[in-house]
Structure formats: structure tokens, C-alpha cells
Amino acid sequence: MLDGDVVVPGGSRYASARQLWDTRFDVLKPRAIAYCANVADVERVVRWSRSTGIHVVPRSGGHSYGGYSSGNGVVVADVSRLSGVAVSGTRATVGAGAKLIGVYAALAQHGLTIPAGSCPTVGVAGLALGGGVGYASRRFGTTADNLRQLRIVTADGELLTCDASHHPDLFWAGRGGGGGNFGIATSFTFATHPVSTVSTYSIEWPWAQAAQAVAAWQAFAPHAPDALFSVIDLIATDPSVANARAHVVSAGQYFGPESDLASLLQPLTSTGTPIRVTTSTLSYLDAVLHWAGCRDAASCTEPRSAFTAKSDYVNQPLSSAAIATLVNGVAARQGQGRGALYLDAHGGAINRVPKAATAFVHRDALFSIQYTSQGSGSAWLQALYAQMRPHVSGFAYQNYIDPKLATWAHAYYGGNLPRLRAVKRKFDPHGLFRFAQGIRP
Ligand SMILES: Cc1cc2nc3c(=O)[nH]c(=O)nc-3n(C[C@H](O)[C@H](O)[C@H](O)COP(=O)(O)OP(=O)(O)OC[C@H]3O[C@@H](n4cnc5c(N)ncnc54)[C@H](O)[C@@H]3O)c2cc1C
């Protein structure tokens, strides 16, 4: 039936074929995993789902925080074999199953890039359909902002080519409306950007200065020149790590010379008494590998883990009480297990796009907060998240999809939700593509 192949329970490949990145979802038992070899296979799987009524869910990189690219009894339509990257002039067409490291490495051969995330094994489909934020996003926008054409097989089994003038409503929804909602994307054509070298930095403070560091960072990072993307991380280390202690580290990437970066960072380096300040100049691909924690592109992976996460957007500066809540929360976790807060600066090119121009509504955030824990840290994470409710916007990042978030529809899509539902009614009126936090017709 398919040019690709189908893996079913009982076969030797089933145990690995059904795995997502997060080991918590190893309990899920799909009915089959259909490896699509080409667009025609994707169309066949969708038509077969229509005629049999068997639920099909798309999977690209398998990094869904909610496990929504699998499920008990579903057929997983795996697009990982559609992973080509073809460059034509300033545009790149990327197969929906490409992993980010493959995209970065292929584009680097042409001296080009697209803004995307830092995890090497995230799939381009899940990332781009939900937005996509990373170390080049204050300069070039979200991954979705750089999308110029989307090819997607919709619920009637037809491949549609969507852009600003063809199916513009579906093209709009495909830029932030979230994976798994409107069909199975087969490829993405992006505007690319020439890159050569970038400067990077890392600053660590003593933990006792964590609140001071966060206050200085939030006053600086969302308002810095577009060329600088920066983060600040508050990390409770795993107790098994030698000399385990909580860390506060800011890091970032600058499209400009290291000497300029050093002076630009003065508001951070003059805060408290940093333990360590490093800057370096790297080729763009080496910077990608640096953020991914890899030596080379060929062997670059993110080890699987059991991971719980929640997110917030912060639209007004955090008060000192709110910062104290974050810092004390991480301090309380230290010694209990790994837990971390990742604050990513927005502003710049991300915030210059009007909220309704694409389905990605989060255009007035100063920064996002991602709360993460590994292993048994879920209760800690939920408690800290609850304490932060008075201090944050009520919005959350759809790519950090959060099965426990009751207000998800508003939090992910805000004022864009009615239009997303209208697109859903038009292209998938019977909800062929569905999951717990899927957009309803
Ligand atoms: C370790 C880690 C690091 C991350 N880092 C970043 C980061 O730096 N920046 C950032 O913005 N995000 C980041 N993310 C979040 C990431 O963007 C989302 O988890 C994203 O949804 C993953 O996409 P995927 O294709 O790998 O996942 P999948 O699980 O394959 O898919 C995610 C969703 O999209 C759907 N989908 C998959 N393929 C298709 C398709 N072809 N057509 C339509 N729908 C499809 C799935 O059904 C599912 O609902 C990170 C996640 C992890 C786990």
C-alpha cells in the first residue's frame, strides 16, 4: 500500500519505532507506525484514515511535550523520511521530517540559515507549525515568520500548496497554529539569511546574586539590539552531580564582532560579581553545535529523557517579589533533583510582527519562562508555576504544549483562536486530525 513501510506490534522494529523523544511516552502503543516515503504515501495514509475511521496522527521529530504525535491505537504517520533540504537562491525547501541539526548543517554549506530552535533532534514540522524560537529569533523572527510556502495534505487527502496568495487562510494557520491541527505538512519553503560568524557569551553569577542577575537581565535583554538573543537560566542541578549547587547563567548569541558584544553586555557584567564571563567568535554552524552541546553535526543528538514542562510569557517586568519566587523556587529544588527555569528574551524581530498577521499571537512578550523538571519533579514544578500566576500574562507557548493547562486554547492562541477555528471548520470540519489540545472545528 505504501512506498514506505509499516511497522506493527509483534515486529522486531516496533519497540523503537513507537518511541517518542520523551521516555514517559514509552507506555503508548500505537496500532502501527507508517513510514511515509513520499507525498503520495502521506495522501494514501490520510485517505485510508478517512475510509476506515482509524485515527492517524502525524509525527516529525517526536518531541511533543504532550506525546501528541503518538497514542494508544492510533496509526502514526511518520514523515521522518521526508528530510531533504533543497536550496534555490535565497529560499530553502525543507522536508517536513528534517531534524533541526540536518537543516542547519545543510544550509551552512551555502552560508545560509533560518532561525530555529536549539535542540538538534526537534523536527522542523512541529517547530515551524507552532512558531519556533531560538538564538537567531530576535534578529530574524520565529521560524514560522520565515515560512514562504507550506505544502500540506489536508483531511480530504489532497496536497495543498499554500502561500500568501494560495489558500492564504491555511498558510496563516500554519504559522503558529500548532502541529497536528490542519493536516500533515510535507514540506516548508523558508526565506533564508546569509550568515558567517557570530559572537557568543556566557556569564555566571554566584547563586546568592541570582535575583540581582535576573533583574538586570530583564531590564536589558528584551530591549537589546535585535542582533543579540539572550537567555538566563536558573538551574537546580541533579544531586548526583559532583559539587551539586544551584546555578544562574546568562548566555546569548550576537550577530556582530566579539569586541562590540563585550561592551554591549556591560549592564550584565557590571551586575554583582560574576564568577565567569566568557565570549567567543564561532562559525555559525559551530555556534549551533555549541548551543546543542555537540561536537559535530553528524553525531549531534539530544539524549532521551523523562521531562515535564510548563511555560509562561511575561509581558510586564517581574516585580522583585516575583523574581524572589523564581529564585526561591529553584533553591528549594536544589538537592531534590534536576529542575530548571529557562528565560528566553523576546522583543526584536519577533515582536515587530502584528499579532494577527500569523497565528503566532505572542508578539508583546518581554520574555518566556519555561519551567522544567526531570524525574520526580512534577509536584515541585506545578507548585512553583502556581505561585507565579499573579505575575505573568496568562499566555503560554504552544510548542511547550502542556497537557495540564486547562486554559490552553486562550493561552496558546489568544485573539487568533476564532480565526483558527474557522480554518479548522473549512479544512477539517469532521476533526480527522485531533488530539487533547487540538483546535476544534
Ligand atoms: C529537548 C527539547 C528542546 C526544544 N527546544 C526548542 C527550542 O529551542 N525552540 C522552540 O521553539 N521549541 C523547542 N522545543 C519545542 C518543540 O518546538 C516542540 O516540542 C515541537 O512540537 C516538536 O516538534 P517535533 O516535530 O519534534 O515533534 P512531534 O512530536 O513529531 O510533533 C509535534 C506536534 O506536531 C504534529 N506534527 C508532527 N509532524 C507534523 C506534520 N508533518 N504535519 C502536521 N503536524 C505535525 C504532531 O502530531 C504533534 O502534535 C524543544 C523541545 C524539546 C523536547
Coordinates of C-alpha atoms and ligand atoms in Angstrom, one line a residue, residues 20-22 57-65 67-70 77 79 96-100 116-135 143 152 178-188 302-303 307 344 370 397-401 435, ligand 1:
L20 CA 9.0 9.5 21.1
W21 CA 11.8 11.6 22.5
D22 CA 10.3 11.7 26.0
V57 CA -1.5 11.3 13.9
P58 CA 1.5 12.9 12.2
R59 CA 4.9 12.6 13.7
S60 CA 8.1 14.5 12.6
G61 CA 10.8 14.7 15.3
G62 CA 8.6 13.1 18.0
H63 CA 9.4 15.9 20.6
S64 CA 5.8 16.7 21.6
Y65 CA 5.7 17.6 25.3
G67 CA 3.0 12.9 23.5
Y68 CA 0.5 14.0 20.9
S69 CA 2.4 12.5 17.9
S70 CA 1.5 9.1 19.2
A77 CA 2.1 8.9 10.1
V79 CA 7.4 11.8 7.9
A96 CA 8.7 18.0 7.0
G97 CA 10.6 15.3 8.7
A98 CA 14.0 17.0 8.7
K99 CA 15.6 17.4 12.1
L100 CA 16.9 20.9 13.0
A116 CA 15.0 27.8 14.6
G117 CA 15.4 26.1 17.9
S118 CA 18.5 24.8 19.7
C119 CA 17.6 21.2 20.2
P120 CA 19.2 19.2 17.3
T121 CA 16.6 16.5 17.1
V122 CA 13.5 18.5 17.1
G123 CA 11.5 18.1 13.9
V124 CA 11.0 21.1 11.6
A125 CA 7.3 20.4 11.3
G126 CA 6.4 20.6 14.9
L127 CA 8.7 23.5 15.5
A128 CA 7.6 25.7 12.5
L129 CA 3.9 25.0 12.8
G130 CA 3.9 26.2 16.4
G131 CA 6.2 29.2 15.9
G132 CA 9.8 28.2 16.6
V133 CA 12.1 30.4 18.7
G134 CA 15.9 30.2 19.1
Y135 CA 19.2 32.1 19.1
T143 CA 10.8 30.0 12.3
I152 CA 0.2 20.1 3.4
G178 CA 0.3 24.3 16.1
G179 CA 1.2 20.9 14.8
G180 CA -1.4 18.2 14.3
N181 CA -4.3 20.5 13.7
F182 CA -4.9 21.1 10.0
G183 CA -3.3 18.2 8.1
I184 CA 0.0 16.6 7.5
A185 CA 2.7 19.0 6.3
T186 CA 5.1 17.5 3.8
S187 CA 7.4 20.5 3.2
F188 CA 8.2 24.0 4.2
E302 CA 19.7 15.2 22.5
P303 CA 19.6 12.2 24.8
F307 CA 10.7 15.6 31.1
D344 CA 14.3 33.5 26.7
Q370 CA 10.0 27.6 30.6
Y397 CA 3.9 28.7 24.2
Q398 CA 2.0 26.2 22.1
N399 CA 5.3 24.4 21.3
Y400 CA 5.8 23.7 25.0
I401 CA 2.4 22.1 24.9
F435 CA -5.7 15.4 20.0
Ligands
LIG1 C1 14.6 18.9 24.2 C2 13.7 19.9 23.5 C3 14.2 21.2 23.1 C4 13.4 22.1 22.5 N1 13.9 23.3 22.1 C5 13.1 24.2 21.5 C6 13.6 25.5 21.0 O1 14.8 25.8 21.2 N2 12.8 26.4 20.4 C7 11.4 26.1 20.2 O2 10.7 26.9 19.7 N3 10.9 24.9 20.6 C8 11.7 24.0 21.2 N4 11.2 22.8 21.7 C9 9.8 22.5 21.5 C10 9.5 22.0 20.1 O3 9.4 23.1 19.2 C11 8.1 21.2 20.1 O4 8.2 20.1 21.0 C12 7.8 20.7 18.7 O5 6.4 20.5 18.7 C13 8.5 19.5 18.4 O6 8.3 19.1 17.0 P1 8.6 17.6 16.5 O7 8.3 17.6 15.1 O8 9.9 17.2 17.0 O9 7.6 16.8 17.4 P2 6.4 15.8 17.1 O10 6.1 15.2 18.4 O11 6.7 14.9 15.9 O12 5.2 16.8 16.6 C14 4.7 17.8 17.5 C15 3.2 18.1 17.1 O13 3.2 18.4 15.7 C16 2.5 17.4 15.0 N5 3.2 17.1 13.7 C17 4.3 16.5 13.6 N6 4.6 16.4 12.3 C18 3.7 17.0 11.6 C19 3.4 17.3 10.2 N7 4.3 16.8 9.3 N8 2.3 18.0 9.9 C20 1.5 18.4 10.8 N9 1.6 18.2 12.1 C21 2.7 17.5 12.5 C22 2.4 16.2 15.9 O14 1.2 15.4 15.6 C23 2.4 16.8 17.2 O15 1.1 17.3 17.6 C24 12.0 21.8 22.3 C25 11.5 20.6 22.7 C26 12.3 19.6 23.3 C27 11.8 18.3 23.7

